[in-house]
Coordinates of C-alpha atoms in Angstrom, one line a residue:
M1 CA -23.4 -15.3 9.5
V2 CA -19.8 -16.0 8.4
R3 CA -19.6 -18.4 5.5
T4 CA -17.3 -21.4 5.6
I5 CA -17.4 -23.7 2.5
A6 CA -15.4 -26.5 1.1
L7 CA -15.0 -27.0 -2.6
A8 CA -13.5 -29.9 -4.5
V9 CA -13.1 -30.9 -8.1
T10 CA -12.2 -34.2 -9.7
S11 CA -14.7 -35.5 -12.3
A12 CA -17.4 -33.8 -10.2
L13 CA -17.6 -30.6 -8.1
V14 CA -18.6 -30.8 -4.5
F15 CA -19.8 -27.6 -2.9
G16 CA -20.9 -27.4 0.7
A17 CA -20.1 -26.8 4.4
C18 CA -16.8 -27.8 6.0
S19 CA -15.4 -27.8 9.5
S20 CA -13.0 -24.9 9.2
T21 CA -13.4 -22.4 12.1
P22 CA -15.1 -19.2 11.0
V23 CA -13.5 -15.9 11.8
A24 CA -15.3 -13.0 13.4
T25 CA -16.1 -10.1 11.1
T26 CA -18.0 -6.8 11.4
A27 CA -21.1 -6.1 9.4
R28 CA -20.5 -6.8 5.7
P29 CA -22.6 -7.7 2.7
P30 CA -25.0 -10.5 3.6
V31 CA -23.6 -14.0 3.6
T32 CA -25.3 -17.4 3.7
T33 CA -24.4 -21.0 4.1
I34 CA -25.0 -23.3 1.2
A35 CA -26.1 -26.9 1.9
P36 CA -23.8 -29.6 0.4
T37 CA -24.6 -30.3 -3.3
T38 CA -22.9 -32.3 -6.0
T39 CA -22.8 -31.0 -9.6
A40 CA -21.4 -32.9 -12.6
V41 CA -18.6 -31.1 -14.4
P42 CA -18.0 -31.9 -18.1
T43 CA -14.4 -32.8 -18.9
T44 CA -12.3 -32.9 -22.1
T45 CA -9.7 -35.2 -20.6
T46 CA -8.7 -37.8 -23.2
T47 CA -6.2 -39.8 -21.1
T48 CA -7.0 -42.5 -18.6
E49 CA -5.0 -40.6 -15.9
P50 CA -7.3 -39.3 -13.2
P51 CA -7.6 -35.5 -13.2
P52 CA -6.0 -33.7 -10.3
T53 CA -8.1 -33.1 -7.2
V54 CA -8.4 -29.6 -5.9
R55 CA -10.0 -29.1 -2.5
L56 CA -10.7 -25.5 -1.5
Y57 CA -11.7 -24.5 2.1
L58 CA -12.8 -20.9 2.6
S59 CA -13.3 -19.4 6.0
G60 CA -14.9 -16.0 6.6
V61 CA -15.5 -15.2 3.0
P62 CA -18.8 -13.5 1.9
E63 CA -20.8 -15.7 -0.5
P64 CA -20.4 -13.7 -3.7
L65 CA -16.7 -13.4 -3.2
A66 CA -16.4 -17.1 -2.4
E67 CA -17.8 -17.8 -5.8
L68 CA -15.0 -15.7 -7.4
V69 CA -12.4 -17.5 -5.4
K70 CA -13.8 -20.8 -6.5
D71 CA -13.7 -19.7 -10.1
L72 CA -10.1 -18.6 -9.7
Y73 CA -8.9 -21.9 -8.2
I74 CA -11.3 -24.5 -9.5
D75 CA -13.3 -23.4 -12.5
A76 CA -10.2 -22.2 -14.2
H77 CA -9.2 -25.9 -14.5
T78 CA -12.5 -27.1 -16.0
S79 CA -13.7 -26.8 -19.6
S80 CA -17.1 -25.5 -18.4
S81 CA -15.7 -22.6 -16.5
P82 CA -17.1 -19.2 -17.4
P83 CA -14.7 -16.4 -18.3
L84 CA -13.4 -14.5 -15.3
D85 CA -13.7 -10.7 -15.2
L86 CA -10.1 -10.0 -14.0
P87 CA -7.8 -7.0 -14.2
P88 CA -5.1 -6.9 -16.9
G89 CA -2.4 -9.4 -16.3
L90 CA -4.5 -11.8 -14.2
D91 CA -6.4 -13.1 -17.2
T92 CA -3.3 -14.7 -18.7
L93 CA -2.1 -15.6 -15.2
V94 CA -5.2 -17.8 -14.7
E95 CA -4.7 -19.5 -18.0
N96 CA -1.3 -20.8 -16.8
L97 CA -2.6 -22.4 -13.6
V98 CA -1.7 -26.1 -13.5
P99 CA -2.2 -27.6 -10.1
G100 CA -0.2 -30.7 -11.0
E101 CA -1.0 -34.4 -10.3
G102 CA -2.7 -35.8 -7.3
R103 CA -4.5 -33.9 -4.6
L104 CA -4.1 -30.2 -3.9
T105 CA -5.7 -28.8 -0.7
I106 CA -6.1 -25.1 -0.4
R107 CA -7.2 -23.5 2.9
A108 CA -8.0 -19.8 2.7
A109 CA -9.3 -17.2 5.1
A110 CA -10.3 -13.6 4.6
G111 CA -9.6 -10.2 6.3
L112 CA -12.4 -7.8 5.7
G113 CA -12.7 -4.0 6.0
E114 CA -14.3 -0.9 4.5
V115 CA -12.5 2.1 3.2
L116 CA -14.1 5.1 1.5
D117 CA -17.5 3.4 1.9
T118 CA -16.3 0.5 -0.1
P119 CA -16.0 -3.1 1.3
I120 CA -12.5 -4.6 0.7
A121 CA -11.1 -8.0 1.3
V122 CA -7.7 -9.8 1.4
I123 CA -7.9 -13.6 1.2
T124 CA -4.8 -15.6 2.0
A125 CA -4.1 -19.2 1.4
G126 CA -0.5 -20.0 2.5
D127 CA 1.6 -17.6 0.5
D128 CA -1.2 -16.9 -2.0
V129 CA -2.9 -13.5 -1.8
I130 CA -6.2 -12.4 -3.4
L131 CA -7.4 -8.8 -3.3
A132 CA -11.1 -7.9 -3.8
V133 CA -13.4 -4.9 -3.6
A134 CA -17.2 -4.6 -3.7
D135 CA -17.9 -1.5 -5.8
P136 CA -20.8 -2.3 -5.6
V137 CA -20.4 -6.1 -6.5
W138 CA -17.4 -8.1 -5.5
R139 CA -14.6 -8.3 -8.0
I140 CA -11.0 -9.5 -7.8
V141 CA -8.5 -6.7 -8.3
G142 CA -5.2 -8.5 -7.8
A143 CA -3.6 -11.7 -6.8
K144 CA -0.4 -13.4 -6.0
L145 CA -0.7 -17.2 -6.6
A146 CA 2.6 -18.2 -5.2
R147 CA 1.8 -21.9 -5.1
F148 CA 1.9 -21.9 -8.9
G149 CA 5.2 -20.0 -9.0
L150 CA 3.5 -16.8 -10.1
P151 CA 4.5 -13.3 -8.9
A152 CA 2.2 -10.6 -7.5
S153 CA -0.2 -9.1 -10.1
Y154 CA -1.6 -6.0 -8.4
G155 CA -2.5 -3.9 -11.4
D156 CA -0.4 -1.3 -13.2
E157 CA 3.2 -0.9 -12.0
P158 CA 5.4 0.7 -11.0
K159 CA 3.2 2.5 -8.4
F160 CA 4.1 6.0 -7.2
L161 CA 2.5 7.6 -4.1
L162 CA 3.1 11.1 -2.8
V163 CA 3.2 11.1 1.0
V164 CA 2.7 14.6 2.5
G165 CA 3.0 15.7 6.1
S166 CA 1.6 19.2 6.5
D167 CA 2.5 21.5 9.5
A168 CA -1.2 21.8 10.5
R169 CA -1.5 21.9 14.3
P170 CA -4.6 20.4 16.0
G171 CA -7.7 22.4 14.9
E172 CA -6.1 23.6 11.7
N173 CA -6.9 22.2 8.2
P174 CA -4.1 19.9 7.0
L175 CA -5.1 20.6 3.4
R176 CA -4.5 24.4 3.8
A177 CA -1.2 24.4 5.7
R178 CA 2.4 24.1 4.4
A179 CA 3.8 20.8 3.2
D180 CA 6.7 20.1 5.6
S181 CA 7.3 16.5 4.6
L182 CA 7.3 15.4 1.0
H183 CA 8.2 11.9 -0.1
I184 CA 7.6 9.7 -3.1
V185 CA 7.1 6.0 -2.3
A186 CA 7.7 3.8 -5.4
M187 CA 6.7 0.2 -5.6
T188 CA 7.0 -2.6 -8.1
P189 CA 5.4 -5.6 -6.5
S190 CA 6.0 -8.2 -9.2
S191 CA 9.8 -7.7 -8.7
G192 CA 9.7 -6.8 -5.0
T193 CA 11.5 -3.5 -5.5
G194 CA 10.8 0.0 -4.3
A195 CA 12.2 3.2 -2.9
I196 CA 11.4 6.2 -0.7
V197 CA 12.7 9.5 -2.2
G198 CA 12.5 12.7 -0.1
I199 CA 12.0 16.1 -1.8
P200 CA 13.3 19.1 0.1
R201 CA 10.3 21.1 1.2
D202 CA 12.0 24.4 0.1
S203 CA 12.6 23.2 -3.4
Y204 CA 12.1 26.2 -5.7
V205 CA 9.5 25.3 -8.3
T206 CA 7.1 26.7 -10.8
T207 CA 3.6 25.3 -10.7
P208 CA 1.6 24.3 -13.8
D209 CA -0.5 27.5 -13.3
G210 CA 2.6 29.8 -13.1
L211 CA 3.2 30.3 -9.4
T212 CA 7.0 30.3 -8.6
D213 CA 7.6 29.5 -5.0
K214 CA 8.8 26.9 -2.5
L215 CA 7.2 23.5 -2.9
T216 CA 6.1 23.6 0.7
S217 CA 4.0 26.8 0.0
V218 CA 2.2 25.3 -3.0
L219 CA -0.1 23.4 -0.6
S220 CA -1.0 26.6 1.4
R221 CA -1.2 29.0 -1.5
R222 CA -2.9 26.7 -4.0
D223 CA -4.2 23.3 -2.9
V224 CA -3.2 19.7 -2.7
D225 CA -4.2 19.0 -6.3
M226 CA -1.8 21.6 -7.5
L227 CA 0.9 20.2 -5.2
L228 CA 0.4 16.8 -6.8
A229 CA 0.4 18.3 -10.3
T230 CA 3.6 20.2 -9.5
T231 CA 5.3 17.1 -8.1
R232 CA 4.4 15.2 -11.3
E233 CA 5.9 18.0 -13.4
L234 CA 9.0 18.4 -11.2
T235 CA 9.8 14.7 -11.2
S236 CA 8.4 13.6 -14.6
L237 CA 6.9 10.6 -12.7
P238 CA 3.3 9.4 -13.1
V239 CA 2.5 9.8 -9.5
D240 CA -0.8 7.9 -8.8
G241 CA -2.0 10.1 -6.0
Y242 CA -1.4 11.4 -2.5
V243 CA -1.9 10.6 1.1
L244 CA -1.7 13.6 3.4
T245 CA -2.0 14.3 7.1
G246 CA -1.2 16.9 9.7
F247 CA 0.2 16.7 13.3
Q248 CA -3.0 15.4 14.8
G249 CA -3.6 12.9 12.1
F250 CA -0.1 11.6 12.2
T251 CA 0.0 11.1 16.0
G252 CA -3.5 9.6 15.9
L253 CA -2.5 7.2 13.2
V254 CA 0.6 6.0 15.0
N255 CA -1.2 5.7 18.4
S256 CA -4.2 3.8 16.8
F257 CA -1.7 1.4 15.2
G258 CA -0.1 0.8 18.6
G259 CA 3.2 2.4 17.9
F260 CA 6.3 0.8 16.4
V261 CA 9.9 0.0 17.2
F262 CA 12.3 2.6 15.9
D263 CA 16.1 2.5 15.9
V264 CA 17.2 6.1 16.7
P265 CA 20.5 6.6 14.8
F266 CA 22.0 9.3 17.1
A267 CA 21.3 11.2 20.3
M268 CA 18.9 14.2 20.0
A269 CA 18.1 17.1 22.3
D270 CA 16.0 19.6 20.5
K271 CA 13.6 21.9 22.5
A272 CA 11.8 23.2 19.4
S273 CA 10.5 19.8 18.3
R274 CA 10.7 18.2 21.7
A275 CA 13.0 15.5 20.3
F276 CA 14.9 14.1 23.3
F277 CA 16.2 10.7 22.4
Q278 CA 19.2 8.4 23.1
P279 CA 20.4 6.2 20.2
G280 CA 19.2 2.7 19.8
E281 CA 15.9 0.8 19.5
Q282 CA 12.9 2.1 21.4
M283 CA 9.2 2.1 21.2
F284 CA 7.7 5.2 19.4
D285 CA 4.2 6.4 20.1
G286 CA 2.7 9.2 18.0
A287 CA 4.3 12.0 20.0
A288 CA 7.8 10.5 19.8
A289 CA 7.4 9.8 16.1
L290 CA 6.3 13.3 15.4
A291 CA 9.1 14.9 17.5
F292 CA 11.8 12.9 15.8
S293 CA 10.3 13.7 12.3
R294 CA 10.2 17.4 13.1
N295 CA 13.7 18.0 14.3
R296 CA 15.6 20.0 11.8
H297 CA 18.3 21.4 14.1
L298 CA 20.8 18.9 12.7
R299 CA 23.8 18.9 10.5
G300 CA 22.3 19.0 7.1
G301 CA 19.2 20.8 8.2
D302 CA 16.1 19.9 6.2
F303 CA 18.0 17.4 4.1
T304 CA 18.8 15.4 7.2
R305 CA 15.2 15.9 8.5
S306 CA 13.8 14.6 5.2
F307 CA 16.0 11.5 5.4
D308 CA 15.0 10.9 9.0
Q309 CA 11.3 11.2 8.0
G310 CA 12.1 8.4 5.5
L311 CA 13.5 6.3 8.3
V312 CA 10.2 6.7 10.3
M313 CA 8.3 5.7 7.2
L314 CA 10.4 2.6 6.8
A315 CA 9.9 1.6 10.4
G316 CA 6.2 2.0 10.0
L317 CA 6.2 -0.2 6.9
R318 CA 8.2 -2.9 8.7
A319 CA 5.7 -2.9 11.6
V320 CA 2.8 -3.2 9.1
R321 CA 4.4 -6.1 7.3
L322 CA 4.9 -8.0 10.6
L323 CA 1.2 -8.1 11.1
G324 CA 0.6 -10.0 7.8
V325 CA -1.2 -9.0 4.7
R326 CA -4.6 -10.3 5.9
R327 CA -4.7 -7.5 8.4
L328 CA -4.4 -5.0 5.5
P329 CA -8.1 -4.1 5.3
A330 CA -8.2 -3.1 9.0
L331 CA -4.9 -1.1 8.6
L332 CA -6.3 0.8 5.7
E333 CA -9.4 1.7 7.8
L334 CA -6.9 3.2 10.3
L335 CA -5.1 5.0 7.5
T336 CA -8.1 6.6 5.9
G337 CA -9.4 7.6 9.3
H338 CA -6.4 9.8 9.9
T339 CA -5.4 11.0 6.5
A340 CA -6.8 12.6 3.3
T341 CA -6.3 11.0 -0.1
D342 CA -7.4 11.1 -3.7
L343 CA -6.9 7.4 -4.2
D344 CA -9.9 5.1 -4.6
A345 CA -10.4 1.9 -2.6
T346 CA -8.9 -0.4 -5.3
T347 CA -5.7 1.7 -5.6
L348 CA -5.4 1.9 -1.8
L349 CA -5.8 -1.9 -1.5
T350 CA -3.3 -2.8 -4.3
M351 CA -0.8 -0.2 -3.1
G352 CA -1.1 -1.5 0.4
A353 CA -0.6 -5.1 -0.7
A354 CA 2.4 -4.1 -2.7
V355 CA 4.1 -3.1 0.6
Y356 CA 4.2 -6.7 1.6
E357 CA 6.1 -7.7 -1.5
L358 CA 9.0 -5.3 -1.1
G359 CA 12.5 -6.3 -0.2
Q360 CA 15.2 -3.8 0.9
V361 CA 13.8 -0.3 0.3
P362 CA 16.4 2.4 -0.2
N363 CA 15.7 5.8 1.5
V364 CA 17.3 8.9 -0.2
V365 CA 16.7 12.6 -0.4
V366 CA 17.3 14.3 -3.8
D367 CA 20.3 16.7 -4.1
G368 CA 19.9 20.4 -3.9
I369 CA 21.9 23.6 -3.3
P370 CA 20.7 26.0 -0.5
D371 CA 20.1 29.6 -1.8
T372 CA 18.0 32.6 -1.1
V373 CA 15.4 34.5 -3.1
N374 CA 14.1 37.9 -1.7
G375 CA 15.6 37.0 1.6
S376 CA 13.8 33.7 1.8
S377 CA 15.7 30.4 2.0
I378 CA 15.2 28.0 -0.9
V379 CA 16.7 24.9 -2.4
R380 CA 17.7 24.7 -6.1
L381 CA 17.5 21.1 -7.2
T382 CA 20.6 19.9 -9.1
D383 CA 21.2 17.7 -12.1
D384 CA 21.8 14.9 -9.6
A385 CA 18.2 15.3 -8.4
V386 CA 16.9 15.1 -11.9
A387 CA 19.0 11.9 -12.4
T388 CA 17.5 10.4 -9.3
F389 CA 13.9 11.0 -10.6
E390 CA 14.9 9.4 -13.9
D391 CA 16.4 6.5 -12.1
L392 CA 13.2 6.0 -10.1
A393 CA 11.0 5.7 -13.3
D394 CA 11.1 1.9 -13.1
G395 CA 10.0 1.9 -9.5
T396 CA 13.4 1.4 -7.9
L397 CA 16.8 3.0 -7.6
D398 CA 19.8 1.4 -9.3
S399 CA 22.3 3.6 -7.5
P400 CA 20.8 4.8 -4.2

């Protein structure tokens, strides 16, 4: 049963059923409906002014999570409220909640999902967003309480994610192939800033364990953990983790999502990647997105291809944002069904929610000079590349 409750606080707390329409959910932790009750709430108000009234309507929220939302919106205003177990930053955020005079009505609904065997939820109430996970009990892991003029508080920031596209064909292991697409996605949700920074796949690097080779080969000759460690050392950025997929996972993800609108910047006719496109907006399915992303027979070669891959990522992010943040749990289910990652459910949820806070996101590829070593083409990153990584340390680019 989906729970729908109404909560109100003045000099007393009313807790019971309301007429909000429940939303359909898949199987989740058991939920119940609580009969209407009235509980007195002690108050320390010393003025004769009536306290503000807060009415909270929750739809589709599991019972234990509903209690946490009640604590956040209502018990935070009462002297009898228990301390909330909130992530850093949200504890002081709650202390500053002042709903104002008169009556405040908050109507909230939840989007539920499960990633990595962990139930997750996104609750929205107007522009407010509350993130929660059940690992194993429900807890709030982030919130944006916009009605109180407070920015998003989604844990530590800036956030850095390594997005890897391997050249694994169907039937091959994406974790043991070469890394053909390497991008760092940076996000600072509290300020709404971020960036996508491509790293040339042929960047000549030395891994922490002493292998000197192209960055693309670190995945196939070592493993994804060494690729991540090498990227951290190369960029001096505290990259939180990775999301990786191959050809089949990428096309499956795009097709499961339903495709997205993409503005092709120029005409393409490349037999090797099967990229045959006219310029302008068109609907991309998985095959089209993969073909466009693979084409490197362009002026600028792999540098241009890396930039174009960033364009595809931006188009995907725009499509995700159009669906609204309450769809995030379902979208993360799609993502984890077609990719490999070392992130836990909480980090996936807070990173996913951060996407909805971003404004204009610059897309760049770091600078490098083509060269050869033992007859093999490589890229030597320049001082400008180092400067770009340093610029990205705060989660955005000052001079993209």
